[in-house]
Amino acid sequence: MSRLFVVSNRVALPGAVQAGGLAVALHGVLKERRGVWFGWSGEYGDGPSRVQIGDGIRFCLLDVPEDDFEGYYHGFANRALWPLLHYRVDLIHFDRGEYARYLAVNGYFADALARELRGNDEVWVHDYHFIPLAAALRARGLGQRIGFFLHIPLPSWDVLCMLPDHREIFSALAHYDLVGVQTQADADNLRRYFDAMGIDARECTIEAFPIGIDAAQVARDAVSASGCEAVGALRRSLEDRRLAIGVDRLDYSKGLPERFQAFGTYLDTHPDDVGRLTYLQIAPPSREDVPEYRDLREQLERFAGHINGRLARPDWTPIRYVNHCYPHHVLAGFYRTADVALVTPLRDGMNLVAKEYVAAQDPHDPGVLILSRFAGAAHQLEDALLVNPHDIDEMAEAIARARSMPRAEREARWSAMYNTLRHSGIGAWADGFLARLQSPAGPVREPAHGNHGAVPMRALGEGVAS
C-alpha cells in the first residue's frame, strides 16, 4: 500500500492548541493512508530528522541551521516570494544569498525525503516555502507522484517576471505532477507564465482546488461558545450596540489601514450611527522581525488612535484594536455575535475567515459579510457584499448598507453562501486533490533531470557557508 507524505514548513503535532481545519483534514488523510508529515522542528541545527508518532501518524521533524533558516524563511520566502505573490512588488527584497539559503533548505528536505520514500509513495507539498522541492527530488532520481498546493495567490505572468531569477524558481513547478491553486484565475496565470517563458509543462497538471472549511463544526462551535466567558464578556460590553468584526493576521496583504479608514469614513458620513456600531479588529502580530510588519503595526496604532480620539465618547470607543490570539471556538462565538464582518484583503488566496463567519451565523438572524473582490473566497461567496478594498468610500457605503439590510435579504444571502460551504468542505478539498494526484494511473514518473525547459536549480542539497 502506498503511503502519503505531506510536507509543510511547520507540522500540527497531536494536541496542538490552535489546530485549525486544514490541520484536522490533513490529520484525517494521513491517518487513513499510514502517512508521514515532514516539517521544520522549530529548532536550529544540522542533525538527522527526529521521528515522533501520534494519532497513527509519523512526524518527521527537521532541524535547520539557523543562518540557512533565516535566509530561507525570514529572507527569501517572506521578503521576496510573499510580497510578489500578493502583488506587492514594491515591497520585494531580493538577496541572492537568501535565495541560495532557500534552495539549500529545500535541499535538506529533499535529502530527508529521499531516505524515506519508496515504491509508489506519494508526496503532497504545501505552499510557497517549497516551490523547488519537486525539482530537488527529481534531481535525486525520484519518480514518485508529487503534488503541490499553493495556499496564497498566484499573480499574472508579467508580475511573476518582476522577481529576479524568476524563471529558475517558477520553472521548478513544472516538475510536479499536479499543481493545485485556489482559483481558476490562479491556474490560468501559471499556464500563461509557462507559455510565455517557453517552459515545457506537459507532464504537470494545473487545476483549481478552492479550500473549504468544516461548516457544520464551525456552526456547532459558534453555538456552544455562547457559554464561553470571553464571548459573554464581549456581549455584555457592547450593551445595546451592534458589532462589526475583522480577524486577520497582522499582514500588509490584509488591507487593514484601508479598512480602518473606511470605518472612520462611514462614521463621518453617517453621523447618526456614531455610538451605535463598534468595530473589533483582532490582529495577532506575525513576522515581527521583518521591518514591513513593524511599520504596519505602528501605522495601525496611529490610525486607530486618530479615529478613536476624534470620535470616541466617554461610554463608547469606535475601534477596539486587539493584538491577541484567540482559540478557534472563541472566534466562532465572536463571529456569531457580530452583525457585520469586514474581510477586505488587498489580495488573498482564499480567506477562511470569510467562510467561518458565514458558518457561525444564526440562520434566523444572520449577519452580513463584506468581502474583498480580490479574495479567493469571493469566487464562491458571491452573495456577500463585494467591495474593492482600495476604494475607501465604497467600503464605507457597504458598512452602511450592511447596517440597514432587512432581515429577509440577510437570510437569503446567508442561505446561498452556507449551501456553498456545505458542498465544498475541507474534506472534499483534500479528497479531490489526492484523487487527482493519483490519476492518471500508471507507472511512476521518470526523474526529470532538467527536462521541462527548466533552468538547473543552484545549490539544491548543498549547505551554504555561514
Short mmCIF file of C-alpha atoms in Angstrom, two decimals:
data_model
loop_
_atom_site.label_atom_id
_atom_site.label_comp_id
_atom_site.label_asym_id
_atom_site.label_seq_id
_atom_site.Cartn_x
_atom_site.Cartn_y
_atom_site.Cartn_z
CA MET A 1 0.00 0.00 0.00
CA SER A 2 1.34 3.43 -0.91
CA ARG A 3 1.95 5.97 1.79
CA LEU A 4 1.23 9.69 1.70
CA PHE A 5 3.99 12.15 2.63
CA VAL A 6 2.83 15.68 3.49
CA VAL A 7 5.47 18.43 3.52
CA SER A 8 4.92 21.85 5.09
CA ASN A 9 7.05 24.41 6.85
CA ARG A 10 5.52 23.51 10.21
CA VAL A 11 3.51 20.46 11.28
CA ALA A 12 0.46 20.26 13.54
CA LEU A 13 1.55 17.82 16.24
CA PRO A 14 -1.17 15.96 18.18
CA GLY A 15 -2.70 18.13 20.88
CA ALA A 16 -1.77 21.42 19.22
CA VAL A 17 -3.84 24.16 20.87
CA GLN A 18 -4.51 26.08 17.65
CA ALA A 19 -5.12 23.16 15.28
CA GLY A 20 -7.35 24.56 12.55
CA GLY A 21 -9.46 23.00 9.83
CA LEU A 22 -6.54 22.38 7.47
CA ALA A 23 -4.60 20.53 10.18
CA VAL A 24 -7.66 18.42 11.01
CA ALA A 25 -8.16 17.50 7.35
CA LEU A 26 -4.52 16.58 6.84
CA HIS A 27 -4.53 14.52 10.05
CA GLY A 28 -7.52 12.61 8.68
CA VAL A 29 -5.98 11.73 5.32
CA LEU A 30 -2.61 10.90 6.88
CA LYS A 31 -4.18 8.50 9.39
CA GLU A 32 -6.17 6.82 6.64
CA ARG A 33 -3.12 6.35 4.41
CA ARG A 34 -0.44 5.49 7.01
CA GLY A 35 1.02 8.86 6.29
CA VAL A 36 4.15 10.77 7.20
CA TRP A 37 4.23 14.52 7.89
CA PHE A 38 7.50 16.35 7.24
CA GLY A 39 8.22 19.79 8.61
CA TRP A 40 10.64 22.06 10.43
CA SER A 41 11.10 21.08 14.06
CA GLY A 42 11.26 24.66 15.32
CA GLU A 43 14.86 24.04 16.34
CA TYR A 44 18.16 25.06 14.77
CA GLY A 45 20.84 22.53 13.92
CA ASP A 46 22.01 20.13 11.24
CA GLY A 47 21.36 16.75 12.80
CA PRO A 48 19.22 13.95 11.34
CA SER A 49 15.44 14.27 11.32
CA ARG A 50 13.62 13.27 14.50
CA VAL A 51 10.60 10.98 14.40
CA GLN A 52 7.51 11.31 16.57
CA ILE A 53 4.45 9.07 16.41
CA GLY A 54 0.98 10.31 17.33
CA ASP A 55 -2.61 9.59 16.29
CA GLY A 56 -1.36 6.95 13.86
CA ILE A 57 0.80 9.49 12.01
CA ARG A 58 4.57 9.51 11.72
CA PHE A 59 6.01 13.02 12.09
CA CYS A 60 9.49 13.69 10.73
CA LEU A 61 10.90 16.89 12.20
CA LEU A 62 13.96 18.51 10.67
CA ASP A 63 16.33 20.88 12.41
CA VAL A 64 17.69 23.58 10.08
CA PRO A 65 20.92 25.56 10.58
CA GLU A 66 20.00 28.98 11.91
CA ASP A 67 21.65 31.03 9.16
CA ASP A 68 20.02 28.90 6.50
CA PHE A 69 16.62 29.18 8.15
CA GLU A 70 16.87 32.96 8.44
CA GLY A 71 17.69 33.29 4.74
CA TYR A 72 15.08 30.74 3.69
CA TYR A 73 12.17 31.85 5.86
CA HIS A 74 12.57 35.44 7.05
CA GLY A 75 14.53 36.26 3.93
CA PHE A 76 13.55 34.88 0.53
CA ALA A 77 10.21 33.22 1.41
CA ASN A 78 8.70 36.15 3.29
CA ARG A 79 10.53 39.19 1.90
CA ALA A 80 10.62 38.17 -1.77
CA LEU A 81 8.03 35.47 -2.56
CA TRP A 82 5.29 36.63 -0.18
CA PRO A 83 5.08 40.24 -1.43
CA LEU A 84 5.48 39.14 -5.06
CA LEU A 85 2.68 36.60 -4.87
CA HIS A 86 0.43 39.19 -3.20
CA TYR A 87 1.11 41.71 -5.98
CA ARG A 88 3.21 43.93 -3.67
CA VAL A 89 6.23 44.20 -5.93
CA ASP A 90 7.12 47.50 -4.24
CA LEU A 91 7.97 45.53 -1.08
CA ILE A 92 10.14 42.84 -2.67
CA HIS A 93 13.54 42.48 -1.04
CA PHE A 94 15.63 40.13 -3.18
CA ASP A 95 19.02 38.95 -1.97
CA ARG A 96 20.82 36.15 -3.82
CA GLY A 97 22.42 34.93 -0.62
CA GLU A 98 18.97 34.48 0.92
CA TYR A 99 17.77 32.80 -2.25
CA ALA A 100 20.70 30.35 -2.04
CA ARG A 101 19.70 29.51 1.54
CA TYR A 102 16.10 28.99 0.43
CA LEU A 103 17.35 26.46 -2.13
CA ALA A 104 19.61 24.86 0.45
CA VAL A 105 16.75 24.28 2.91
CA ASN A 106 14.69 22.73 0.12
CA GLY A 107 17.70 20.51 -0.49
CA TYR A 108 17.77 19.43 3.18
CA PHE A 109 14.13 18.42 2.96
CA ALA A 110 14.74 16.59 -0.32
CA ASP A 111 17.60 14.62 1.25
CA ALA A 112 15.43 13.63 4.22
CA LEU A 113 12.53 12.63 1.98
CA ALA A 114 14.78 10.66 -0.36
CA ARG A 115 15.84 8.48 2.57
CA GLU A 116 12.20 7.68 3.37
CA LEU A 117 10.38 7.38 0.03
CA ARG A 118 9.88 4.04 -1.65
CA GLY A 119 7.81 2.38 -4.34
CA ASN A 120 4.50 4.06 -5.07
CA ASP A 121 4.57 6.54 -2.18
CA GLU A 122 3.04 9.94 -2.96
CA VAL A 123 4.15 13.38 -1.81
CA TRP A 124 1.91 16.40 -1.15
CA VAL A 125 3.91 19.62 -0.76
CA HIS A 126 2.31 22.72 0.73
CA ASP A 127 2.91 26.36 -0.08
CA TYR A 128 5.50 28.81 -1.29
CA HIS A 129 8.23 27.68 1.11
CA PHE A 130 8.81 24.58 -1.03
CA ILE A 131 8.34 25.59 -4.67
CA PRO A 132 11.67 23.92 -5.72
CA LEU A 133 11.17 20.69 -3.74
CA ALA A 134 9.97 18.50 -6.61
CA ALA A 135 12.90 19.61 -8.77
CA ALA A 136 15.25 18.66 -5.94
CA LEU A 137 13.63 15.23 -5.59
CA ARG A 138 13.75 14.59 -9.33
CA ALA A 139 17.45 15.54 -9.33
CA ARG A 140 17.95 12.81 -6.71
CA GLY A 141 16.41 10.23 -9.06
CA LEU A 142 12.94 10.01 -7.50
CA GLY A 143 9.96 9.43 -9.79
CA GLN A 144 7.07 9.22 -7.31
CA ARG A 145 3.97 11.31 -7.95
CA ILE A 146 4.40 14.69 -6.29
CA GLY A 147 1.67 17.28 -5.83
CA PHE A 148 1.95 20.90 -4.76
CA PHE A 149 -0.72 23.20 -3.34
CA LEU A 150 -0.26 26.96 -3.18
CA HIS A 151 -2.40 28.46 -0.43
CA ILE A 152 -1.78 32.07 -1.43
CA PRO A 153 -2.46 33.91 -4.74
CA LEU A 154 -0.55 33.26 -7.94
CA PRO A 155 -0.36 36.53 -9.90
CA SER A 156 -0.24 37.15 -13.63
CA TRP A 157 2.83 36.11 -15.60
CA ASP A 158 4.13 39.66 -16.03
CA VAL A 159 4.07 40.19 -12.24
CA LEU A 160 6.00 36.94 -11.69
CA CYS A 161 8.61 38.21 -14.14
CA MET A 162 9.43 41.10 -11.80
CA LEU A 163 11.29 38.76 -9.44
CA PRO A 164 14.99 38.42 -10.25
CA ASP A 165 15.81 34.85 -11.29
CA HIS A 166 12.06 34.23 -11.67
CA ARG A 167 12.46 31.63 -14.42
CA GLU A 168 14.71 29.48 -12.30
CA ILE A 169 12.35 29.44 -9.34
CA PHE A 170 8.98 29.14 -11.08
CA SER A 171 10.05 26.69 -13.77
CA ALA A 172 10.62 24.27 -10.88
CA LEU A 173 6.83 23.96 -10.59
CA ALA A 174 6.84 22.01 -13.85
CA HIS A 175 8.49 19.12 -12.01
CA TYR A 176 5.31 18.49 -10.01
CA ASP A 177 2.74 16.06 -11.37
CA LEU A 178 -0.07 18.26 -10.02
CA VAL A 179 -0.07 21.93 -9.04
CA GLY A 180 -3.17 23.00 -7.15
CA VAL A 181 -4.17 26.63 -6.64
CA GLN A 182 -7.15 28.36 -5.06
CA THR A 183 -8.93 29.81 -8.11
CA GLN A 184 -9.25 29.27 -11.84
CA ALA A 185 -7.63 32.66 -12.40
CA ASP A 186 -4.55 31.47 -10.49
CA ALA A 187 -4.40 28.32 -12.63
CA ASP A 188 -4.68 30.37 -15.82
CA ASN A 189 -1.91 32.69 -14.61
CA LEU A 190 0.53 29.80 -14.14
CA ARG A 191 -0.29 28.31 -17.53
CA ARG A 192 0.28 31.65 -19.20
CA TYR A 193 3.59 32.04 -17.37
CA PHE A 194 4.80 28.66 -18.60
CA ASP A 195 3.71 29.55 -22.13
CA ALA A 196 5.38 32.97 -22.05
CA MET A 197 8.63 31.52 -20.73
CA GLY A 198 8.66 28.54 -23.09
CA ILE A 199 8.63 26.04 -20.22
CA ASP A 200 7.54 22.51 -21.16
CA ALA A 201 4.93 21.63 -18.54
CA ARG A 202 3.16 18.82 -20.42
CA GLU A 203 3.65 16.37 -17.55
CA CYS A 204 2.33 18.88 -14.99
CA THR A 205 -1.43 19.20 -14.41
CA ILE A 206 -2.59 22.61 -13.13
CA GLU A 207 -6.01 22.85 -11.52
CA ALA A 208 -8.01 24.94 -9.05
CA PHE A 209 -8.96 23.32 -5.74
CA PRO A 210 -10.61 26.02 -3.60
CA ILE A 211 -10.01 25.12 0.03
CA GLY A 212 -13.04 24.83 2.30
CA ILE A 213 -13.98 24.54 5.96
CA ASP A 214 -16.00 22.15 8.11
CA ALA A 215 -19.04 24.43 8.13
CA ALA A 216 -21.10 22.20 10.41
CA GLN A 217 -18.33 22.07 13.01
CA VAL A 218 -17.87 25.85 12.94
CA ALA A 219 -21.63 26.25 13.42
CA ARG A 220 -21.57 23.91 16.42
CA ASP A 221 -18.60 25.74 17.90
CA ALA A 222 -20.39 29.07 17.49
CA VAL A 223 -23.46 27.83 19.35
CA SER A 224 -21.50 26.18 22.16
CA ALA A 225 -19.28 29.25 22.57
CA SER A 226 -22.26 31.22 23.88
CA GLY A 227 -21.36 29.87 27.30
CA CYS A 228 -17.71 30.91 26.98
CA GLU A 229 -16.62 33.69 29.33
CA ALA A 230 -14.75 35.63 26.63
CA VAL A 231 -17.81 35.65 24.37
CA GLY A 232 -20.11 36.58 27.23
CA ALA A 233 -17.81 39.43 28.26
CA LEU A 234 -17.79 40.79 24.71
CA ARG A 235 -21.57 40.72 24.50
CA ARG A 236 -22.00 42.43 27.87
CA SER A 237 -19.51 45.13 26.94
CA LEU A 238 -21.48 46.03 23.81
CA GLU A 239 -24.65 46.76 25.80
CA ASP A 240 -27.23 47.54 23.08
CA ARG A 241 -24.71 48.39 20.36
CA ARG A 242 -24.04 46.44 17.17
CA LEU A 243 -20.68 44.85 16.39
CA ALA A 244 -18.54 44.78 13.26
CA ILE A 245 -15.60 42.38 13.37
CA GLY A 246 -12.36 41.78 11.49
CA VAL A 247 -9.98 38.89 12.24
CA ASP A 248 -6.70 38.88 10.35
CA ARG A 249 -3.08 38.05 10.91
CA LEU A 250 -1.21 41.35 11.07
CA ASP A 251 -0.04 41.48 7.45
CA TYR A 252 0.12 44.16 4.78
CA SER A 253 -1.85 41.95 2.38
CA LYS A 254 -4.96 42.18 4.58
CA GLY A 255 -5.85 45.79 3.79
CA LEU A 256 -6.13 46.85 7.43
CA PRO A 257 -5.13 50.53 7.04
CA GLU A 258 -7.73 50.92 4.29
CA ARG A 259 -10.31 49.17 6.45
CA PHE A 260 -9.67 51.44 9.41
CA GLN A 261 -10.02 54.46 7.16
CA ALA A 262 -13.24 53.10 5.70
CA PHE A 263 -14.76 52.67 9.15
CA GLY A 264 -13.82 56.24 10.03
CA THR A 265 -15.34 57.47 6.77
CA TYR A 266 -18.52 55.51 7.47
CA LEU A 267 -18.91 57.27 10.82
CA ASP A 268 -18.17 60.66 9.26
CA THR A 269 -20.77 60.17 6.51
CA HIS A 270 -23.41 58.56 8.75
CA PRO A 271 -23.25 60.62 11.94
CA ASP A 272 -26.50 59.10 13.26
CA ASP A 273 -24.64 55.79 13.63
CA VAL A 274 -21.90 57.28 15.80
CA GLY A 275 -22.10 55.44 19.11
CA ARG A 276 -24.23 52.61 17.67
CA LEU A 277 -21.66 50.37 15.96
CA THR A 278 -18.38 49.15 17.47
CA TYR A 279 -15.62 47.74 15.27
CA LEU A 280 -13.49 44.99 16.84
CA GLN A 281 -10.30 44.24 14.91
CA ILE A 282 -8.35 41.20 16.10
CA ALA A 283 -4.90 41.20 14.51
CA PRO A 284 -2.29 38.90 16.09
CA PRO A 285 1.20 40.07 15.15
CA SER A 286 3.40 37.99 12.87
CA ARG A 287 6.92 38.10 11.41
CA GLU A 288 7.87 40.87 13.80
CA ASP A 289 11.50 40.55 12.69
CA VAL A 290 10.51 41.83 9.22
CA PRO A 291 10.62 45.67 9.05
CA GLU A 292 7.49 45.97 6.89
CA TYR A 293 5.43 44.26 9.61
CA ARG A 294 6.73 46.52 12.36
CA ASP A 295 5.88 49.54 10.21
CA LEU A 296 2.35 48.22 9.61
CA ARG A 297 1.71 47.76 13.32
CA GLU A 298 2.78 51.33 14.05
CA GLN A 299 0.60 52.64 11.22
CA LEU A 300 -2.50 50.84 12.52
CA GLU A 301 -1.92 52.12 16.04
CA ARG A 302 -1.79 55.66 14.67
CA PHE A 303 -4.98 55.21 12.63
CA ALA A 304 -6.90 53.64 15.49
CA GLY A 305 -5.70 56.33 17.89
CA HIS A 306 -6.67 59.12 15.50
CA ILE A 307 -10.17 57.78 14.81
CA ASN A 308 -10.84 56.99 18.45
CA GLY A 309 -9.50 60.32 19.62
CA ARG A 310 -11.71 62.17 17.14
CA LEU A 311 -14.97 60.24 17.52
CA ALA A 312 -14.97 58.40 20.84
CA ARG A 313 -17.37 59.23 23.64
CA PRO A 314 -16.93 58.61 27.36
CA ASP A 315 -19.04 55.44 27.09
CA TRP A 316 -18.05 54.26 23.60
CA THR A 317 -14.87 53.64 21.57
CA PRO A 318 -15.28 53.24 17.79
CA ILE A 319 -12.39 50.83 17.18
CA ARG A 320 -11.25 48.11 19.56
CA TYR A 321 -7.88 47.07 18.20
CA VAL A 322 -6.56 43.84 19.77
CA ASN A 323 -3.24 42.10 19.05
CA HIS A 324 -4.10 38.83 20.82
CA CYS A 325 -4.74 35.30 19.56
CA TYR A 326 -7.97 33.51 20.48
CA PRO A 327 -8.85 29.81 20.18
CA HIS A 328 -10.98 28.90 17.18
CA HIS A 329 -14.09 28.12 19.24
CA VAL A 330 -13.91 31.56 20.89
CA LEU A 331 -13.56 33.23 17.49
CA ALA A 332 -16.63 31.30 16.31
CA GLY A 333 -18.55 32.81 19.22
CA PHE A 334 -17.27 36.28 18.33
CA TYR A 335 -18.36 35.77 14.72
CA ARG A 336 -21.87 34.79 15.79
CA THR A 337 -22.06 37.93 17.93
CA ALA A 338 -21.06 40.25 15.08
CA ASP A 339 -23.68 41.85 12.82
CA VAL A 340 -21.07 42.68 10.18
CA ALA A 341 -17.77 41.06 9.16
CA LEU A 342 -15.13 43.10 7.37
CA VAL A 343 -12.95 40.75 5.29
CA THR A 344 -11.22 43.12 2.89
CA PRO A 345 -7.73 41.88 1.96
CA LEU A 346 -5.92 43.59 -0.89
CA ARG A 347 -5.15 40.08 -2.13
CA ASP A 348 -5.79 36.68 -0.58
CA GLY A 349 -5.55 33.15 -1.85
CA MET A 350 -8.88 32.18 -0.25
CA ASN A 351 -9.51 33.68 3.24
CA LEU A 352 -11.18 31.19 5.53
CA VAL A 353 -12.32 33.88 7.99
CA ALA A 354 -14.97 34.85 5.45
CA LYS A 355 -16.23 31.27 5.30
CA GLU A 356 -16.07 30.76 9.07
CA TYR A 357 -18.04 33.96 9.67
CA VAL A 358 -20.84 32.73 7.41
CA ALA A 359 -20.87 29.27 9.02
CA ALA A 360 -21.05 30.76 12.53
CA GLN A 361 -24.17 32.86 11.93
CA ASP A 362 -27.61 32.36 13.44
CA PRO A 363 -29.68 31.18 10.44
CA HIS A 364 -32.70 33.11 11.74
CA ASP A 365 -30.87 36.41 12.19
CA PRO A 366 -27.59 36.26 10.26
CA GLY A 367 -25.03 39.00 9.94
CA VAL A 368 -23.66 40.47 6.72
CA LEU A 369 -20.30 39.63 5.16
CA ILE A 370 -18.41 42.46 3.45
CA LEU A 371 -15.79 40.76 1.28
CA SER A 372 -12.95 41.93 -0.94
CA ARG A 373 -13.34 41.11 -4.63
CA PHE A 374 -9.66 40.13 -4.55
CA ALA A 375 -10.02 37.32 -2.02
CA GLY A 376 -10.33 33.84 -3.48
CA ALA A 377 -13.47 33.37 -1.36
CA ALA A 378 -15.25 35.99 -3.49
CA HIS A 379 -15.42 33.44 -6.34
CA GLN A 380 -17.62 31.22 -4.15
CA LEU A 381 -19.38 33.68 -1.81
CA GLU A 382 -20.96 35.89 -4.45
CA ASP A 383 -23.86 36.79 -2.12
CA ALA A 384 -21.56 38.73 0.18
CA LEU A 385 -21.32 42.49 -0.27
CA LEU A 386 -18.31 42.51 -2.60
CA VAL A 387 -16.07 45.58 -2.45
CA ASN A 388 -12.87 46.99 -3.86
CA PRO A 389 -10.57 47.20 -0.81
CA HIS A 390 -8.72 50.13 -2.40
CA ASP A 391 -11.96 52.17 -2.52
CA ILE A 392 -12.46 53.70 0.93
CA ASP A 393 -15.82 55.25 0.07
CA GLU A 394 -17.21 52.03 -1.40
CA MET A 395 -16.27 50.11 1.74
CA ALA A 396 -17.83 52.81 3.95
CA GLU A 397 -21.08 52.61 1.99
CA ALA A 398 -21.03 48.81 2.24
CA ILE A 399 -20.89 49.10 6.03
CA ALA A 400 -23.90 51.43 5.92
CA ARG A 401 -25.76 49.03 3.63
CA ALA A 402 -24.98 46.08 5.90
CA ARG A 403 -26.26 48.00 8.92
CA SER A 404 -29.63 48.73 7.26
CA MET A 405 -30.12 45.44 5.37
CA PRO A 406 -33.55 43.86 6.02
CA ARG A 407 -33.62 40.51 7.72
CA ALA A 408 -35.20 38.78 4.72
CA GLU A 409 -32.33 39.85 2.48
CA ARG A 410 -29.76 38.85 5.09
CA GLU A 411 -31.32 35.40 5.39
CA ALA A 412 -31.42 34.90 1.63
CA ARG A 413 -27.78 35.90 1.19
CA TRP A 414 -26.67 33.76 4.12
CA SER A 415 -28.58 30.69 2.92
CA ALA A 416 -26.98 30.81 -0.52
CA MET A 417 -23.49 31.15 0.94
CA TYR A 418 -23.96 28.45 3.57
CA ASN A 419 -25.17 25.98 0.94
CA THR A 420 -21.96 26.62 -0.98
CA LEU A 421 -19.89 25.95 2.14
CA ARG A 422 -21.71 22.70 2.87
CA HIS A 423 -20.91 21.31 -0.55
CA SER A 424 -17.26 22.40 -0.71
CA GLY A 425 -15.85 21.45 2.67
CA ILE A 426 -12.28 20.86 3.80
CA GLY A 427 -12.61 17.08 3.49
CA ALA A 428 -13.84 17.31 -0.09
CA TRP A 429 -10.92 19.60 -0.90
CA ALA A 430 -8.32 17.14 0.41
CA ASP A 431 -10.02 14.12 -1.18
CA GLY A 432 -10.35 15.93 -4.52
CA PHE A 433 -6.71 16.94 -4.64
CA LEU A 434 -5.42 13.48 -3.74
CA ALA A 435 -7.76 11.74 -6.19
CA ARG A 436 -6.44 13.98 -8.95
CA LEU A 437 -2.84 13.36 -7.89
CA GLN A 438 -3.40 9.62 -8.21
CA SER A 439 -4.69 9.87 -11.78
CA PRO A 440 -3.95 9.00 -14.42
CA ALA A 441 -2.90 5.64 -13.03
CA GLY A 442 0.28 4.16 -14.37
CA PRO A 443 3.97 3.66 -13.69
CA VAL A 444 5.90 6.11 -11.59
CA ARG A 445 7.25 9.12 -13.42
CA GLU A 446 10.80 9.09 -14.69
CA PRO A 447 13.09 11.58 -12.94
CA ALA A 448 13.12 14.90 -14.77
CA HIS A 449 16.89 15.54 -14.81
CA GLY A 450 16.44 19.03 -16.19
CA ASN A 451 13.85 18.49 -18.91
CA HIS A 452 10.77 20.73 -18.95
CA GLY A 453 12.95 23.57 -20.19
CA ALA A 454 13.78 24.39 -16.59
CA VAL A 455 16.89 26.19 -15.51
CA PRO A 456 19.06 23.96 -13.27
CA MET A 457 18.44 24.79 -9.61
CA ARG A 458 21.52 26.16 -7.94
CA ALA A 459 22.69 24.87 -4.55
CA LEU A 460 19.89 22.34 -4.08
CA GLY A 461 21.04 19.93 -1.44
CA GLU A 462 24.21 21.82 -0.67
CA GLY A 463 24.66 23.78 2.54
CA VAL A 464 25.56 27.43 2.35
CA ALA A 465 28.70 28.54 4.10
CA SER A 466 27.93 30.65 7.13
#
